[in-house]
């Protein structure tokens, strides 16, 4: 366990998490950034590209600014790397709504939220973990509005 000194005290560096923010329209993540919290903090959308998966690598994504144009998107580094798992999505305008969408692990390479039916609204949060050299497993909660639609894509 390593300790680091901050102006207001001491913290355990192994518990300190890297936050990736203010990246512009696109950002390719690096393997050594595994464990990072990646913010969707741009109303005009952000596209994060995952690195080539190494088993155990993980990234978490959080929407801090709702997307109003383009999309908040996470895509794999190659067309031979896939998303597997699923997300729960709720409609922020109707308290009793909800749906579950699955990434099939064989054709889905991205999750894309356009700010309405496919998610991308404030507070959305999900994590991707590499379980092989060709698959990332996803789980989390997405927030949409209107008739909810599948956010997983083949491109």
PDB file of C-alpha atoms in Angstrom:
ATOM      1  CA  UNK A   1       0.000   0.000   0.000  1.00  0.00           C
ATOM      2  CA  UNK A   2       1.439   3.362  -1.006  1.00  0.00           C
ATOM      3  CA  UNK A   3       0.425   6.660   0.529  1.00  0.00           C
ATOM      4  CA  UNK A   4       0.498  10.069  -1.128  1.00  0.00           C
ATOM      5  CA  UNK A   5       0.219  13.476   0.459  1.00  0.00           C
ATOM      6  CA  UNK A   6      -2.364  15.980  -0.783  1.00  0.00           C
ATOM      7  CA  UNK A   7      -2.886  19.555   0.411  1.00  0.00           C
ATOM      8  CA  UNK A   8      -5.807  18.417   2.570  1.00  0.00           C
ATOM      9  CA  UNK A   9      -4.438  15.132   3.864  1.00  0.00           C
ATOM     10  CA  UNK A  10      -3.125  11.738   2.813  1.00  0.00           C
ATOM     11  CA  UNK A  11      -4.735   9.174   0.523  1.00  0.00           C
ATOM     12  CA  UNK A  12      -3.934   5.602  -0.499  1.00  0.00           C
ATOM     13  CA  UNK A  13      -2.684   5.727  -4.097  1.00  0.00           C
ATOM     14  CA  UNK A  14      -4.021   2.266  -4.901  1.00  0.00           C
ATOM     15  CA  UNK A  15      -7.471   3.681  -4.081  1.00  0.00           C
ATOM     16  CA  UNK A  16      -6.954   6.836  -6.140  1.00  0.00           C
ATOM     17  CA  UNK A  17      -8.654   6.546  -9.523  1.00  0.00           C
ATOM     18  CA  UNK A  18      -7.719   8.175 -12.787  1.00  0.00           C
ATOM     19  CA  UNK A  19     -10.517  10.303 -14.274  1.00  0.00           C
ATOM     20  CA  UNK A  20     -10.422  11.011 -18.009  1.00  0.00           C
ATOM     21  CA  UNK A  21     -12.293  14.245 -18.793  1.00  0.00           C
ATOM     22  CA  UNK A  22     -12.494  17.095 -21.318  1.00  0.00           C
ATOM     23  CA  UNK A  23     -11.196  14.963 -24.177  1.00  0.00           C
ATOM     24  CA  UNK A  24     -12.910  16.694 -27.109  1.00  0.00           C
ATOM     25  CA  UNK A  25     -14.838  14.792 -29.781  1.00  0.00           C
ATOM     26  CA  UNK A  26     -12.760  11.582 -29.780  1.00  0.00           C
ATOM     27  CA  UNK A  27     -10.359   9.766 -27.488  1.00  0.00           C
ATOM     28  CA  UNK A  28      -8.515   6.473 -27.910  1.00  0.00           C
ATOM     29  CA  UNK A  29      -7.989   4.860 -24.529  1.00  0.00           C
ATOM     30  CA  UNK A  30      -4.646   3.267 -23.645  1.00  0.00           C
ATOM     31  CA  UNK A  31      -4.061  -0.085 -21.955  1.00  0.00           C
ATOM     32  CA  UNK A  32      -2.223   1.616 -19.074  1.00  0.00           C
ATOM     33  CA  UNK A  33      -5.386   3.668 -18.370  1.00  0.00           C
ATOM     34  CA  UNK A  34      -7.305   0.543 -17.343  1.00  0.00           C
ATOM     35  CA  UNK A  35      -9.383   1.226 -14.234  1.00  0.00           C
ATOM     36  CA  UNK A  36     -10.126   4.804 -15.288  1.00  0.00           C
ATOM     37  CA  UNK A  37     -13.458   6.559 -15.046  1.00  0.00           C
ATOM     38  CA  UNK A  38     -14.136   8.131 -18.459  1.00  0.00           C
ATOM     39  CA  UNK A  39     -16.505  11.078 -18.497  1.00  0.00           C
ATOM     40  CA  UNK A  40     -18.975  11.915 -21.205  1.00  0.00           C
ATOM     41  CA  UNK A  41     -18.806  15.633 -20.452  1.00  0.00           C
ATOM     42  CA  UNK A  42     -19.492  17.211 -23.854  1.00  0.00           C
ATOM     43  CA  UNK A  43     -22.999  18.013 -25.145  1.00  0.00           C
ATOM     44  CA  UNK A  44     -21.825  17.548 -28.749  1.00  0.00           C
ATOM     45  CA  UNK A  45     -20.918  13.922 -27.975  1.00  0.00           C
ATOM     46  CA  UNK A  46     -17.708  11.955 -27.466  1.00  0.00           C
ATOM     47  CA  UNK A  47     -16.448   8.765 -29.072  1.00  0.00           C
ATOM     48  CA  UNK A  48     -14.156   6.662 -26.877  1.00  0.00           C
ATOM     49  CA  UNK A  49     -12.245   3.862 -28.630  1.00  0.00           C
ATOM     50  CA  UNK A  50     -11.258   0.981 -26.371  1.00  0.00           C
ATOM     51  CA  UNK A  51      -7.717  -0.434 -26.554  1.00  0.00           C
ATOM     52  CA  UNK A  52      -7.113  -3.982 -27.768  1.00  0.00           C
ATOM     53  CA  UNK A  53      -8.452  -6.077 -24.883  1.00  0.00           C
ATOM     54  CA  UNK A  54      -6.149  -7.727 -22.363  1.00  0.00           C
ATOM     55  CA  UNK A  55      -8.005  -9.994 -19.942  1.00  0.00           C
ATOM     56  CA  UNK A  56      -8.935  -8.073 -16.771  1.00  0.00           C
ATOM     57  CA  UNK A  57      -8.639  -4.608 -18.269  1.00  0.00           C
ATOM     58  CA  UNK A  58     -11.648  -2.394 -17.412  1.00  0.00           C
ATOM     59  CA  UNK A  59     -13.061   1.054 -18.038  1.00  0.00           C
ATOM     60  CA  UNK A  60     -16.062   2.783 -16.514  1.00  0.00           C
ATOM     61  CA  UNK A  61     -18.084   5.488 -18.286  1.00  0.00           C
ATOM     62  CA  UNK A  62     -20.264   8.192 -16.729  1.00  0.00           C
ATOM     63  CA  UNK A  63     -22.441  10.831 -18.404  1.00  0.00           C
ATOM     64  CA  UNK A  64     -21.988  14.186 -16.648  1.00  0.00           C
ATOM     65  CA  UNK A  65     -23.362  16.256 -19.556  1.00  0.00           C
ATOM     66  CA  UNK A  66     -26.359  14.991 -21.556  1.00  0.00           C
ATOM     67  CA  UNK A  67     -25.640  14.601 -25.254  1.00  0.00           C
ATOM     68  CA  UNK A  68     -27.642  16.984 -27.481  1.00  0.00           C
ATOM     69  CA  UNK A  69     -26.006  16.265 -30.850  1.00  0.00           C
ATOM     70  CA  UNK A  70     -24.029  13.356 -32.301  1.00  0.00           C
ATOM     71  CA  UNK A  71     -23.647  10.617 -29.647  1.00  0.00           C
ATOM     72  CA  UNK A  72     -21.844   9.430 -26.557  1.00  0.00           C
ATOM     73  CA  UNK A  73     -20.232   6.290 -27.967  1.00  0.00           C
ATOM     74  CA  UNK A  74     -17.803   3.564 -26.926  1.00  0.00           C
ATOM     75  CA  UNK A  75     -16.408   1.384 -29.714  1.00  0.00           C
ATOM     76  CA  UNK A  76     -13.939  -1.498 -29.812  1.00  0.00           C
ATOM     77  CA  UNK A  77     -10.528  -1.115 -31.468  1.00  0.00           C
ATOM     78  CA  UNK A  78     -11.278  -3.651 -34.227  1.00  0.00           C
ATOM     79  CA  UNK A  79     -14.221  -5.271 -35.997  1.00  0.00           C
ATOM     80  CA  UNK A  80     -13.098  -8.605 -34.506  1.00  0.00           C
ATOM     81  CA  UNK A  81     -13.560  -7.376 -30.916  1.00  0.00           C
ATOM     82  CA  UNK A  82     -17.090  -7.505 -29.512  1.00  0.00           C
ATOM     83  CA  UNK A  83     -19.342  -6.407 -26.662  1.00  0.00           C
ATOM     84  CA  UNK A  84     -21.140  -9.018 -24.561  1.00  0.00           C
ATOM     85  CA  UNK A  85     -23.566  -8.542 -21.672  1.00  0.00           C
ATOM     86  CA  UNK A  86     -26.205  -5.905 -21.222  1.00  0.00           C
ATOM     87  CA  UNK A  87     -27.530  -2.725 -19.726  1.00  0.00           C
ATOM     88  CA  UNK A  88     -30.737  -1.723 -18.022  1.00  0.00           C
ATOM     89  CA  UNK A  89     -32.269   1.442 -19.457  1.00  0.00           C
ATOM     90  CA  UNK A  90     -34.919   3.615 -17.910  1.00  0.00           C
ATOM     91  CA  UNK A  91     -36.991   6.472 -19.316  1.00  0.00           C
ATOM     92  CA  UNK A  92     -36.272   9.583 -17.249  1.00  0.00           C
ATOM     93  CA  UNK A  93     -39.741  10.955 -18.023  1.00  0.00           C
ATOM     94  CA  UNK A  94     -41.757   7.939 -16.802  1.00  0.00           C
ATOM     95  CA  UNK A  95     -40.972   6.511 -13.362  1.00  0.00           C
ATOM     96  CA  UNK A  96     -42.241   2.993 -14.109  1.00  0.00           C
ATOM     97  CA  UNK A  97     -40.548   2.439 -17.452  1.00  0.00           C
ATOM     98  CA  UNK A  98     -37.532   0.318 -18.144  1.00  0.00           C
ATOM     99  CA  UNK A  99     -36.007  -2.143 -20.536  1.00  0.00           C
ATOM    100  CA  UNK A 100     -32.997  -4.436 -20.855  1.00  0.00           C
ATOM    101  CA  UNK A 101     -30.762  -4.500 -23.923  1.00  0.00           C
ATOM    102  CA  UNK A 102     -28.128  -7.140 -24.679  1.00  0.00           C
ATOM    103  CA  UNK A 103     -24.852  -7.009 -26.563  1.00  0.00           C
ATOM    104  CA  UNK A 104     -24.584 -10.387 -28.282  1.00  0.00           C
ATOM    105  CA  UNK A 105     -20.789 -10.899 -28.153  1.00  0.00           C
ATOM    106  CA  UNK A 106     -20.529 -11.733 -31.868  1.00  0.00           C
ATOM    107  CA  UNK A 107     -21.600  -8.683 -33.896  1.00  0.00           C
ATOM    108  CA  UNK A 108     -21.950  -5.729 -31.508  1.00  0.00           C
ATOM    109  CA  UNK A 109     -18.823  -3.539 -31.427  1.00  0.00           C
ATOM    110  CA  UNK A 110     -20.248  -0.322 -29.931  1.00  0.00           C
ATOM    111  CA  UNK A 111     -22.721   1.264 -27.580  1.00  0.00           C
ATOM    112  CA  UNK A 112     -24.040   4.549 -28.942  1.00  0.00           C
ATOM    113  CA  UNK A 113     -26.315   6.916 -27.026  1.00  0.00           C
ATOM    114  CA  UNK A 114     -27.877   9.795 -28.966  1.00  0.00           C
ATOM    115  CA  UNK A 115     -29.501  11.614 -26.045  1.00  0.00           C
ATOM    116  CA  UNK A 116     -33.041  10.317 -26.377  1.00  0.00           C
ATOM    117  CA  UNK A 117     -34.350   6.794 -26.955  1.00  0.00           C
ATOM    118  CA  UNK A 118     -30.884   5.149 -26.917  1.00  0.00           C
ATOM    119  CA  UNK A 119     -29.660   6.870 -23.762  1.00  0.00           C
ATOM    120  CA  UNK A 120     -26.963   9.469 -23.191  1.00  0.00           C
ATOM    121  CA  UNK A 121     -28.682  11.441 -20.444  1.00  0.00           C
ATOM    122  CA  UNK A 122     -27.251  12.690 -17.169  1.00  0.00           C
ATOM    123  CA  UNK A 123     -26.136  10.019 -14.700  1.00  0.00           C
ATOM    124  CA  UNK A 124     -25.859   7.126 -17.161  1.00  0.00           C
ATOM    125  CA  UNK A 125     -23.086   4.785 -16.005  1.00  0.00           C
ATOM    126  CA  UNK A 126     -21.641   1.498 -17.266  1.00  0.00           C
ATOM    127  CA  UNK A 127     -18.454  -0.544 -17.125  1.00  0.00           C
ATOM    128  CA  UNK A 128     -16.646  -2.647 -19.707  1.00  0.00           C
ATOM    129  CA  UNK A 129     -14.246  -5.422 -18.664  1.00  0.00           C
ATOM    130  CA  UNK A 130     -12.078  -7.476 -21.036  1.00  0.00           C
ATOM    131  CA  UNK A 131     -12.830 -11.185 -20.569  1.00  0.00           C
ATOM    132  CA  UNK A 132     -10.763 -12.408 -23.540  1.00  0.00           C
ATOM    133  CA  UNK A 133      -8.657 -10.980 -26.353  1.00  0.00           C
ATOM    134  CA  UNK A 134     -11.830 -10.569 -28.431  1.00  0.00           C
ATOM    135  CA  UNK A 135     -14.610  -9.694 -25.954  1.00  0.00           C
ATOM    136  CA  UNK A 136     -15.544  -6.928 -23.552  1.00  0.00           C
ATOM    137  CA  UNK A 137     -18.388  -7.593 -21.122  1.00  0.00           C
ATOM    138  CA  UNK A 138     -20.641  -4.611 -20.370  1.00  0.00           C
ATOM    139  CA  UNK A 139     -23.031  -3.930 -17.514  1.00  0.00           C
ATOM    140  CA  UNK A 140     -24.654  -0.804 -16.178  1.00  0.00           C
ATOM    141  CA  UNK A 141     -27.587   1.578 -16.320  1.00  0.00           C
ATOM    142  CA  UNK A 142     -28.494   3.911 -19.180  1.00  0.00           C
ATOM    143  CA  UNK A 143     -30.966   6.803 -19.155  1.00  0.00           C
ATOM    144  CA  UNK A 144     -33.145   7.595 -22.158  1.00  0.00           C
ATOM    145  CA  UNK A 145     -36.359   9.427 -22.991  1.00  0.00           C
ATOM    146  CA  UNK A 146     -39.333   8.289 -25.051  1.00  0.00           C
ATOM    147  CA  UNK A 147     -39.740   4.801 -26.503  1.00  0.00           C
ATOM    148  CA  UNK A 148     -36.457   3.177 -25.524  1.00  0.00           C
ATOM    149  CA  UNK A 149     -34.336   1.610 -28.276  1.00  0.00           C
ATOM    150  CA  UNK A 150     -31.310  -0.698 -28.410  1.00  0.00           C
ATOM    151  CA  UNK A 151     -28.066   1.327 -28.026  1.00  0.00           C
ATOM    152  CA  UNK A 152     -25.799  -1.517 -29.225  1.00  0.00           C
ATOM    153  CA  UNK A 153     -24.416  -1.234 -32.746  1.00  0.00           C
ATOM    154  CA  UNK A 154     -22.400  -3.233 -35.276  1.00  0.00           C
ATOM    155  CA  UNK A 155     -20.318  -0.231 -36.308  1.00  0.00           C
TER     156      UNK A 155
END
